[in-house]
Amino acid sequence: MTSYKIALLDGDGIGPEIMAEAVKVLELVGERNNINFELTYGSFGACAYFEHGHAFPEQTKALCDSADAILKGPIGLSHEESKKIPLDMQPERGALLPMRRRYNTFANFRPVFLPKGLAHFSPLKPSIIGEGINFIIIRELVGGLYFGSKETGINEHGKRFVKESLEYDEDQIARIAQVAFETAMKRKKVLHNIHKSNVLKSSVLWNEVIDEIGQDYPEVEIKHILVDAAATYLCLNPGQFDVMVMENMFGDILSDQAGGILGSLGLMPSACIGPDKAYYEPSHGSAPDIAGRSIANPYSMIGSVAMMLEMSFKMEKEAKNCWHAMQSVFSQGYSTPDLSKPGVDVRMIDTQSFGNLVVNELAKLEC
Ligand code: NAD
């Protein structure tokens, strides 16, 4: 019997609620494929800080080091609650960035998908959605402004100052470019490169390297778009995009906007891939505004499981089945509260019911 160790970091806020639904799916996948998923929970984020005095405790590091894959829930607290934790131990600085650095998870895949039949979830008009929304954001995840050098202090005028630098070298850009071109080759062979070269020198180098790597992929058409224009096109004509590649901070911001055009961040799973280790997480945060009310949408967490099945365990068919099961639930008219719109008739369900319905649908599909 094949056995895989999976570290489950359920995190903060809605994390444990949506993780519980993802685990139901994982257990069924294991059972029907005769795979032993060894699931072990670890503490990560604000909960870990309060419990162990560190947002990424040593025991969690050891658990992740020995895991075949990591499934991570969202972490973080509300703006006010965050102040209870020292700045460097706040979840992103104390846990998330160190995890990305530890496993060098440079390639972040964020699929943005809404079939035509579910266009009513989106705030965009059906005429803009057309045949549906279907593109993927490839975000560089361990460089740029979030990982550059930082300095704070008092300047010569006695004023507080802060300095943060956006740093990339050509190898860092080349490896994410290769991932993006390979992805484009498997899709429509069009790559939108998102940049800000009219202002940032980092983008000038970024674009040069994208063009250089592009020479190895002559079949892929490269379209360079300024990040500010890309933000507009996401709302006005998302159908033009298929694969988008961008640096770390642009990816953070545009992928939340992408969640917005789908109708909810709850529809945004992701995969964070490094040379030897991968972790999978929803793109969104811990949603403290709805935590503990059973109204979170677990699609993002179950979608992250589907990505793990495909990318870490090469279980492509079962990954497709998970996506199909979730789409079937929506197609039957069910909706979690985040996706409901005034005037649209849906059968409203809670977090657990969505997970249960997905499991029922999955059980009907051939593996
Ligand atoms: P958020 O992404 O948590 O929430 C933004 C909005 O989307 C909220 O209205 C929330 O209710 C909604 N939402 C998000 N996920 C949802 C889901 N699955 N179902 C239904 N609705 C959902 O952003 P925020 O409120 O700005 O941040 C909250 C905390 O999360 C902060 O501490 C932030 O630092 C952290 N954060 C963590 C990650 C991560 O763990 N990778 C990513 C982003 C933000």
Short mmCIF file of C-alpha atoms and ligand atoms in Angstrom, two decimals:
data_model
loop_
_atom_site.label_atom_id
_atom_site.label_comp_id
_atom_site.label_asym_id
_atom_site.label_seq_id
_atom_site.Cartn_x
_atom_site.Cartn_y
_atom_site.Cartn_z
CA MET A 1 0.00 0.00 0.00
CA THR A 2 1.38 3.41 -0.96
CA SER A 3 1.79 5.74 1.97
CA TYR A 4 2.19 9.53 2.00
CA LYS A 5 2.86 11.75 5.00
CA ILE A 6 0.91 14.99 4.92
CA ALA A 7 1.44 17.78 7.43
CA LEU A 8 -1.85 19.56 8.14
CA LEU A 9 -1.37 23.12 9.38
CA ASP A 10 -4.90 24.27 9.93
CA GLY A 11 -3.95 27.79 11.01
CA ASP A 12 -6.11 30.61 12.29
CA GLY A 13 -9.60 32.03 11.82
CA ILE A 14 -11.59 29.93 9.33
CA GLY A 15 -8.54 27.65 8.83
CA PRO A 16 -9.72 24.75 11.05
CA GLU A 17 -13.26 24.91 9.61
CA ILE A 18 -12.20 24.62 5.98
CA MET A 19 -9.37 22.17 6.77
CA ALA A 20 -11.92 19.76 8.29
CA GLU A 21 -13.74 19.63 4.93
CA ALA A 22 -10.51 19.13 3.00
CA VAL A 23 -9.63 16.23 5.29
CA LYS A 24 -12.97 14.54 4.51
CA VAL A 25 -12.05 14.65 0.83
CA LEU A 26 -8.49 13.41 1.45
CA GLU A 27 -9.74 10.51 3.54
CA LEU A 28 -12.14 9.41 0.82
CA VAL A 29 -9.44 9.72 -1.86
CA GLY A 30 -7.11 7.58 0.26
CA GLU A 31 -9.75 4.96 0.92
CA ARG A 32 -10.87 4.52 -2.67
CA ASN A 33 -7.34 4.53 -4.12
CA ASN A 34 -5.88 2.26 -1.47
CA ILE A 35 -3.43 4.95 -0.34
CA ASN A 36 -2.52 5.56 3.25
CA PHE A 37 -2.47 9.31 3.79
CA GLU A 38 -0.74 9.71 7.13
CA LEU A 39 -2.28 12.98 8.34
CA THR A 40 -0.58 14.82 11.21
CA TYR A 41 -1.67 18.20 12.51
CA GLY A 42 0.86 20.91 13.34
CA SER A 43 0.54 24.32 14.92
CA PHE A 44 1.33 27.29 12.65
CA GLY A 45 0.48 30.98 12.70
CA ALA A 46 -1.02 33.06 15.49
CA CYS A 47 -2.41 29.97 17.25
CA ALA A 48 1.14 28.56 17.38
CA TYR A 49 2.49 31.79 18.81
CA PHE A 50 -0.08 31.75 21.64
CA GLU A 51 0.44 28.04 22.31
CA HIS A 52 4.21 27.67 21.85
CA GLY A 53 5.62 31.22 21.83
CA HIS A 54 6.59 30.97 18.14
CA ALA A 55 4.50 31.28 14.97
CA PHE A 56 6.52 28.47 13.28
CA PRO A 57 7.58 26.26 16.22
CA GLU A 58 10.41 23.76 16.00
CA GLN A 59 8.05 20.76 16.22
CA THR A 60 6.09 22.08 13.24
CA LYS A 61 9.31 22.57 11.27
CA ALA A 62 10.26 18.95 12.02
CA LEU A 63 6.80 17.74 10.97
CA CYS A 64 6.99 19.68 7.69
CA ASP A 65 10.58 18.57 7.02
CA SER A 66 9.55 14.93 7.18
CA ALA A 67 6.27 15.33 5.25
CA ASP A 68 5.77 14.38 1.59
CA ALA A 69 3.53 17.44 1.25
CA ILE A 70 2.13 20.20 3.42
CA LEU A 71 -1.49 21.30 3.42
CA LYS A 72 -1.77 24.71 5.03
CA GLY A 73 -4.83 26.66 6.10
CA PRO A 74 -4.85 30.45 6.19
CA ILE A 75 -3.15 32.23 9.07
CA GLY A 76 -3.43 35.69 10.61
CA LEU A 77 -5.52 37.79 12.93
CA SER A 78 -7.64 40.88 12.52
CA HIS A 79 -5.75 44.18 12.42
CA GLU A 80 -6.57 44.89 16.09
CA GLU A 81 -5.82 41.36 17.37
CA SER A 82 -2.46 41.33 15.54
CA LYS A 83 -1.19 43.97 17.94
CA LYS A 84 -1.11 41.30 20.69
CA ILE A 85 1.83 39.66 18.89
CA PRO A 86 5.30 41.20 18.51
CA LEU A 87 5.88 42.47 14.95
CA ASP A 88 8.39 39.78 13.95
CA MET A 89 6.20 36.97 15.30
CA GLN A 90 3.04 38.11 13.51
CA PRO A 91 1.92 35.24 11.30
CA GLU A 92 3.26 36.36 7.89
CA ARG A 93 6.65 37.52 9.18
CA GLY A 94 6.98 34.81 11.83
CA ALA A 95 5.62 31.79 9.94
CA LEU A 96 4.58 32.23 6.32
CA LEU A 97 7.67 33.93 4.88
CA PRO A 98 10.02 31.65 6.89
CA MET A 99 8.19 28.60 5.50
CA ARG A 100 8.50 29.89 1.94
CA ARG A 101 12.19 30.62 2.56
CA ARG A 102 12.85 27.26 4.26
CA TYR A 103 11.44 25.24 1.35
CA ASN A 104 12.35 27.72 -1.36
CA THR A 105 8.83 27.51 -2.77
CA PHE A 106 9.48 29.95 -5.58
CA ALA A 107 6.63 28.94 -7.88
CA ASN A 108 3.11 29.82 -6.79
CA PHE A 109 0.27 28.57 -9.00
CA ARG A 110 -3.08 30.30 -8.55
CA PRO A 111 -5.81 29.00 -10.86
CA VAL A 112 -8.69 31.40 -11.52
CA PHE A 113 -11.66 29.46 -12.80
CA LEU A 114 -15.37 30.07 -13.15
CA PRO A 115 -17.37 28.18 -15.78
CA LYS A 116 -19.99 30.04 -17.80
CA GLY A 117 -22.77 28.19 -15.95
CA LEU A 118 -21.67 29.78 -12.66
CA ALA A 119 -21.32 33.31 -14.04
CA HIS A 120 -23.96 34.45 -11.53
CA PHE A 121 -21.32 34.15 -8.75
CA SER A 122 -19.25 36.89 -10.37
CA PRO A 123 -19.88 40.62 -9.95
CA LEU A 124 -19.01 41.01 -13.65
CA LYS A 125 -21.72 41.12 -16.31
CA PRO A 126 -22.34 37.89 -18.28
CA SER A 127 -21.33 39.77 -21.45
CA ILE A 128 -17.87 40.35 -19.93
CA ILE A 129 -17.53 36.80 -18.64
CA GLY A 130 -18.45 35.35 -22.04
CA GLU A 131 -17.53 31.65 -22.12
CA GLY A 132 -16.26 31.73 -18.54
CA ILE A 133 -13.12 32.76 -16.67
CA ASN A 134 -10.17 30.40 -16.91
CA PHE A 135 -6.60 31.53 -16.42
CA ILE A 136 -3.72 30.88 -14.05
CA ILE A 137 -1.50 33.31 -12.19
CA ILE A 138 2.11 32.22 -11.76
CA ARG A 139 3.54 34.30 -8.94
CA GLU A 140 7.21 34.38 -7.95
CA LEU A 141 7.04 33.62 -4.24
CA VAL A 142 10.44 33.96 -2.57
CA GLY A 143 11.94 37.16 -3.99
CA GLY A 144 11.10 40.79 -4.66
CA LEU A 145 9.96 43.34 -2.15
CA TYR A 146 8.69 40.80 0.40
CA PHE A 147 12.11 39.17 0.73
CA GLY A 148 14.42 42.15 0.12
CA SER A 149 16.55 43.89 2.73
CA LYS A 150 14.75 46.12 5.22
CA GLU A 151 15.84 49.01 7.36
CA THR A 152 14.04 51.27 9.80
CA GLY A 153 15.36 54.07 11.97
CA ILE A 154 15.62 57.82 12.45
CA ASN A 155 17.09 59.87 9.60
CA GLU A 156 19.37 62.91 9.81
CA HIS A 157 16.30 65.17 10.15
CA GLY A 158 15.13 63.24 13.21
CA LYS A 159 12.27 61.66 11.26
CA ARG A 160 11.30 57.97 11.37
CA PHE A 161 12.11 56.28 8.05
CA VAL A 162 11.74 52.88 6.47
CA LYS A 163 13.56 51.37 3.50
CA GLU A 164 12.61 48.10 1.80
CA SER A 165 14.20 46.89 -1.38
CA LEU A 166 12.87 44.94 -4.34
CA GLU A 167 15.62 42.49 -5.22
CA TYR A 168 15.91 39.85 -7.95
CA ASP A 169 18.82 38.26 -9.71
CA GLU A 170 18.56 36.83 -13.20
CA ASP A 171 18.52 33.20 -12.03
CA GLN A 172 15.53 33.84 -9.80
CA ILE A 173 13.65 35.36 -12.73
CA ALA A 174 14.76 32.66 -15.16
CA ARG A 175 13.45 29.78 -13.04
CA ILE A 176 9.96 31.28 -12.62
CA ALA A 177 9.97 32.21 -16.31
CA GLN A 178 10.65 28.57 -17.20
CA VAL A 179 7.73 27.46 -15.02
CA ALA A 180 5.49 30.01 -16.73
CA PHE A 181 6.52 29.03 -20.27
CA GLU A 182 6.13 25.32 -19.47
CA THR A 183 2.64 26.06 -18.15
CA ALA A 184 1.81 28.09 -21.26
CA MET A 185 2.98 25.19 -23.47
CA LYS A 186 0.41 22.94 -21.80
CA ARG A 187 -2.35 25.52 -22.28
CA LYS A 188 -2.99 28.09 -25.04
CA LYS A 189 0.66 29.05 -25.65
CA VAL A 190 0.07 32.68 -24.72
CA LEU A 191 1.94 34.21 -21.78
CA HIS A 192 1.05 37.57 -20.29
CA ASN A 193 4.09 39.00 -18.55
CA ILE A 194 3.06 41.54 -15.90
CA HIS A 195 5.57 44.27 -15.08
CA LYS A 196 6.14 47.94 -14.27
CA SER A 197 9.21 48.65 -16.39
CA ASN A 198 8.19 52.26 -17.02
CA VAL A 199 9.08 52.95 -13.35
CA LEU A 200 10.94 50.00 -11.81
CA LYS A 201 14.40 48.88 -12.90
CA SER A 202 13.63 45.49 -11.39
CA SER A 203 10.95 45.13 -14.07
CA VAL A 204 13.41 46.06 -16.83
CA LEU A 205 15.63 43.13 -15.82
CA TRP A 206 12.56 40.94 -15.30
CA ASN A 207 11.34 41.64 -18.86
CA GLU A 208 14.80 41.06 -20.39
CA VAL A 209 15.03 37.64 -18.76
CA ILE A 210 11.45 36.73 -19.74
CA ASP A 211 12.32 37.54 -23.38
CA GLU A 212 15.57 35.55 -23.16
CA ILE A 213 13.88 32.46 -21.75
CA GLY A 214 11.10 32.96 -24.29
CA GLN A 215 13.62 32.20 -27.04
CA ASP A 216 13.58 28.58 -25.86
CA TYR A 217 9.79 28.55 -26.32
CA PRO A 218 9.23 29.98 -29.81
CA GLU A 219 5.67 28.65 -29.91
CA VAL A 220 4.62 30.78 -26.94
CA GLU A 221 3.44 34.30 -27.70
CA ILE A 222 4.63 36.76 -25.02
CA LYS A 223 2.46 39.75 -24.23
CA HIS A 224 4.00 42.35 -21.92
CA ILE A 225 1.44 44.30 -19.89
CA LEU A 226 1.95 46.96 -17.23
CA VAL A 227 0.61 45.84 -13.89
CA ASP A 228 -1.76 48.79 -13.56
CA ALA A 229 -3.25 48.11 -16.99
CA ALA A 230 -3.52 44.41 -16.13
CA ALA A 231 -5.64 45.32 -13.10
CA THR A 232 -8.08 47.10 -15.41
CA TYR A 233 -8.17 44.31 -18.01
CA LEU A 234 -8.94 41.77 -15.28
CA CYS A 235 -12.24 43.58 -14.80
CA LEU A 236 -12.95 44.59 -18.40
CA ASN A 237 -11.79 41.55 -20.34
CA PRO A 238 -10.54 38.65 -18.19
CA GLY A 239 -11.09 36.26 -21.11
CA GLN A 240 -7.92 37.55 -22.80
CA PHE A 241 -5.74 35.92 -20.12
CA ASP A 242 -4.58 32.32 -20.02
CA VAL A 243 -1.22 32.26 -18.18
CA MET A 244 0.03 35.34 -16.34
CA VAL A 245 3.48 35.56 -14.73
CA MET A 246 4.55 38.22 -12.26
CA GLU A 247 6.79 39.10 -9.34
CA ASN A 248 5.83 38.47 -5.75
CA MET A 249 3.91 41.58 -4.69
CA PHE A 250 2.12 42.07 -8.02
CA GLY A 251 0.97 38.44 -7.71
CA ASP A 252 -0.26 38.93 -4.18
CA ILE A 253 -2.42 41.87 -5.19
CA LEU A 254 -3.67 40.76 -8.61
CA SER A 255 -4.62 37.31 -7.37
CA ASP A 256 -6.91 38.84 -4.75
CA GLN A 257 -8.45 40.91 -7.52
CA ALA A 258 -8.85 37.70 -9.50
CA GLY A 259 -10.74 36.23 -6.53
CA GLY A 260 -12.93 39.31 -6.62
CA ILE A 261 -13.93 38.80 -10.25
CA LEU A 262 -14.85 35.18 -9.51
CA GLY A 263 -17.14 36.42 -6.73
CA SER A 264 -15.16 35.33 -3.65
CA LEU A 265 -11.66 34.64 -2.41
CA GLY A 266 -13.17 31.36 -1.25
CA LEU A 267 -12.76 30.16 -4.86
CA MET A 268 -8.98 30.65 -4.84
CA PRO A 269 -6.77 27.63 -4.05
CA SER A 270 -3.02 27.58 -4.67
CA ALA A 271 0.13 25.48 -4.88
CA CYS A 272 3.55 26.68 -3.70
CA ILE A 273 6.27 24.58 -5.27
CA GLY A 274 9.97 24.39 -4.42
CA PRO A 275 12.75 22.15 -5.68
CA ASP A 276 12.23 19.51 -2.96
CA LYS A 277 9.07 20.42 -1.09
CA ALA A 278 5.65 21.80 -1.88
CA TYR A 279 2.90 23.21 0.21
CA TYR A 280 -0.69 23.93 -0.72
CA GLU A 281 -2.87 26.68 0.68
CA PRO A 282 -5.87 28.84 -0.12
CA SER A 283 -4.79 32.18 -1.59
CA HIS A 284 -6.87 34.06 0.92
CA GLY A 285 -6.38 34.95 4.57
CA SER A 286 -7.96 33.70 7.77
CA ALA A 287 -11.17 35.74 7.28
CA PRO A 288 -11.56 36.74 10.96
CA ASP A 289 -14.82 38.52 10.05
CA ILE A 290 -16.59 35.18 9.45
CA ALA A 291 -14.55 32.74 11.59
CA GLY A 292 -16.46 30.28 13.77
CA ARG A 293 -19.78 30.75 11.98
CA SER A 294 -19.67 27.79 9.56
CA ILE A 295 -20.17 30.08 6.59
CA ALA A 296 -16.67 29.93 5.09
CA ASN A 297 -16.35 28.46 1.62
CA PRO A 298 -14.03 25.43 1.73
CA TYR A 299 -13.61 25.30 -2.09
CA SER A 300 -10.20 27.00 -1.80
CA MET A 301 -8.99 24.38 0.69
CA ILE A 302 -10.42 21.39 -1.21
CA GLY A 303 -9.03 22.87 -4.44
CA SER A 304 -5.64 23.01 -2.74
CA VAL A 305 -6.03 19.27 -2.00
CA ALA A 306 -6.77 18.69 -5.70
CA MET A 307 -3.58 20.57 -6.62
CA MET A 308 -1.62 18.49 -4.09
CA LEU A 309 -2.98 15.25 -5.56
CA GLU A 310 -1.94 16.33 -9.04
CA MET A 311 1.38 18.03 -8.37
CA SER A 312 2.85 16.11 -5.41
CA PHE A 313 1.31 12.64 -5.88
CA LYS A 314 0.69 12.58 -9.66
CA MET A 315 -2.92 11.54 -9.10
CA GLU A 316 -4.23 13.56 -12.06
CA LYS A 317 -7.50 11.66 -12.44
CA GLU A 318 -8.47 11.99 -8.81
CA ALA A 319 -7.50 15.67 -8.87
CA LYS A 320 -9.87 16.20 -11.82
CA ASN A 321 -12.53 14.28 -9.92
CA CYS A 322 -12.23 16.68 -6.95
CA TRP A 323 -12.68 19.72 -9.21
CA HIS A 324 -15.58 18.01 -10.95
CA ALA A 325 -17.25 17.13 -7.63
CA MET A 326 -17.06 20.73 -6.42
CA GLN A 327 -18.41 22.12 -9.71
CA SER A 328 -21.26 19.57 -9.57
CA VAL A 329 -22.32 20.82 -6.16
CA PHE A 330 -22.52 24.37 -7.47
CA SER A 331 -24.22 23.26 -10.68
CA GLN A 332 -27.01 21.71 -8.61
CA GLY A 333 -27.80 25.21 -7.37
CA TYR A 334 -26.03 25.09 -4.00
CA SER A 335 -24.04 28.07 -2.82
CA THR A 336 -22.04 29.10 0.22
CA PRO A 337 -23.04 32.53 1.60
CA ASP A 338 -19.98 34.34 0.19
CA LEU A 339 -21.18 33.61 -3.35
CA SER A 340 -24.84 34.49 -3.01
CA LYS A 341 -26.03 37.60 -4.81
CA PRO A 342 -29.27 39.49 -4.27
CA GLY A 343 -31.94 38.34 -6.71
CA VAL A 344 -30.22 35.05 -7.59
CA ASP A 345 -32.06 31.98 -6.40
CA VAL A 346 -29.63 29.52 -4.75
CA ARG A 347 -29.80 26.74 -2.15
CA MET A 348 -27.68 28.18 0.65
CA ILE A 349 -25.45 25.72 2.50
CA ASP A 350 -22.89 25.95 5.28
CA THR A 351 -19.23 24.92 5.30
CA GLN A 352 -19.83 21.35 6.48
CA SER A 353 -22.68 20.73 4.04
CA PHE A 354 -20.51 21.84 1.14
CA GLY A 355 -17.80 19.37 2.24
CA ASN A 356 -20.35 16.57 2.66
CA LEU A 357 -21.90 17.18 -0.76
CA VAL A 358 -18.46 17.21 -2.40
CA VAL A 359 -17.65 13.89 -0.75
CA ASN A 360 -20.98 12.43 -2.01
CA GLU A 361 -20.28 13.63 -5.56
CA LEU A 362 -16.70 12.37 -5.47
CA ALA A 363 -17.83 8.93 -4.35
CA LYS A 364 -19.94 8.67 -7.54
CA LEU A 365 -16.97 9.27 -9.85
CA GLU A 366 -14.75 6.53 -11.17
CA CYS A 367 -11.18 6.71 -9.89
P1 NAD B 1 -8.97 37.64 3.97
O1 NAD B 1 -8.48 37.03 2.71
O2 NAD B 1 -8.87 36.82 5.19
O3 NAD B 1 -10.50 38.07 3.80
C1 NAD B 1 -10.93 39.01 2.81
C2 NAD B 1 -12.45 38.83 2.60
O4 NAD B 1 -12.68 37.59 1.93
C3 NAD B 1 -13.22 38.76 3.92
O5 NAD B 1 -14.45 39.40 3.76
C4 NAD B 1 -13.45 37.27 4.14
O6 NAD B 1 -14.60 36.96 4.88
C5 NAD B 1 -13.55 36.76 2.70
N1 NAD B 1 -13.09 35.38 2.57
C6 NAD B 1 -11.81 34.94 2.53
N2 NAD B 1 -11.77 33.61 2.42
C7 NAD B 1 -13.04 33.18 2.40
C8 NAD B 1 -13.66 31.91 2.30
N3 NAD B 1 -12.94 30.77 2.19
N4 NAD B 1 -15.02 31.84 2.32
C9 NAD B 1 -15.75 32.94 2.39
N5 NAD B 1 -15.24 34.19 2.48
C10 NAD B 1 -13.89 34.30 2.49
O7 NAD B 1 -8.20 39.01 4.12
P2 NAD B 1 -8.01 39.95 5.41
O8 NAD B 1 -9.29 40.02 6.19
O9 NAD B 1 -7.44 41.18 4.88
O10 NAD B 1 -6.91 39.21 6.28
C11 NAD B 1 -7.18 38.45 7.44
C12 NAD B 1 -5.88 37.87 7.96
O11 NAD B 1 -5.35 36.91 7.03
C13 NAD B 1 -4.78 38.92 8.14
O12 NAD B 1 -4.12 38.67 9.35
C14 NAD B 1 -3.84 38.67 6.96
O13 NAD B 1 -2.53 39.07 7.27
C15 NAD B 1 -3.97 37.18 6.80
N6 NAD B 1 -3.61 36.62 5.46
C16 NAD B 1 -3.03 35.38 5.45
C17 NAD B 1 -2.75 34.77 4.24
C18 NAD B 1 -2.14 33.38 4.24
O14 NAD B 1 -2.24 32.66 5.22
N7 NAD B 1 -1.50 32.95 3.14
C19 NAD B 1 -3.08 35.42 3.04
C20 NAD B 1 -3.71 36.65 3.10
C21 NAD B 1 -3.98 37.26 4.32
#
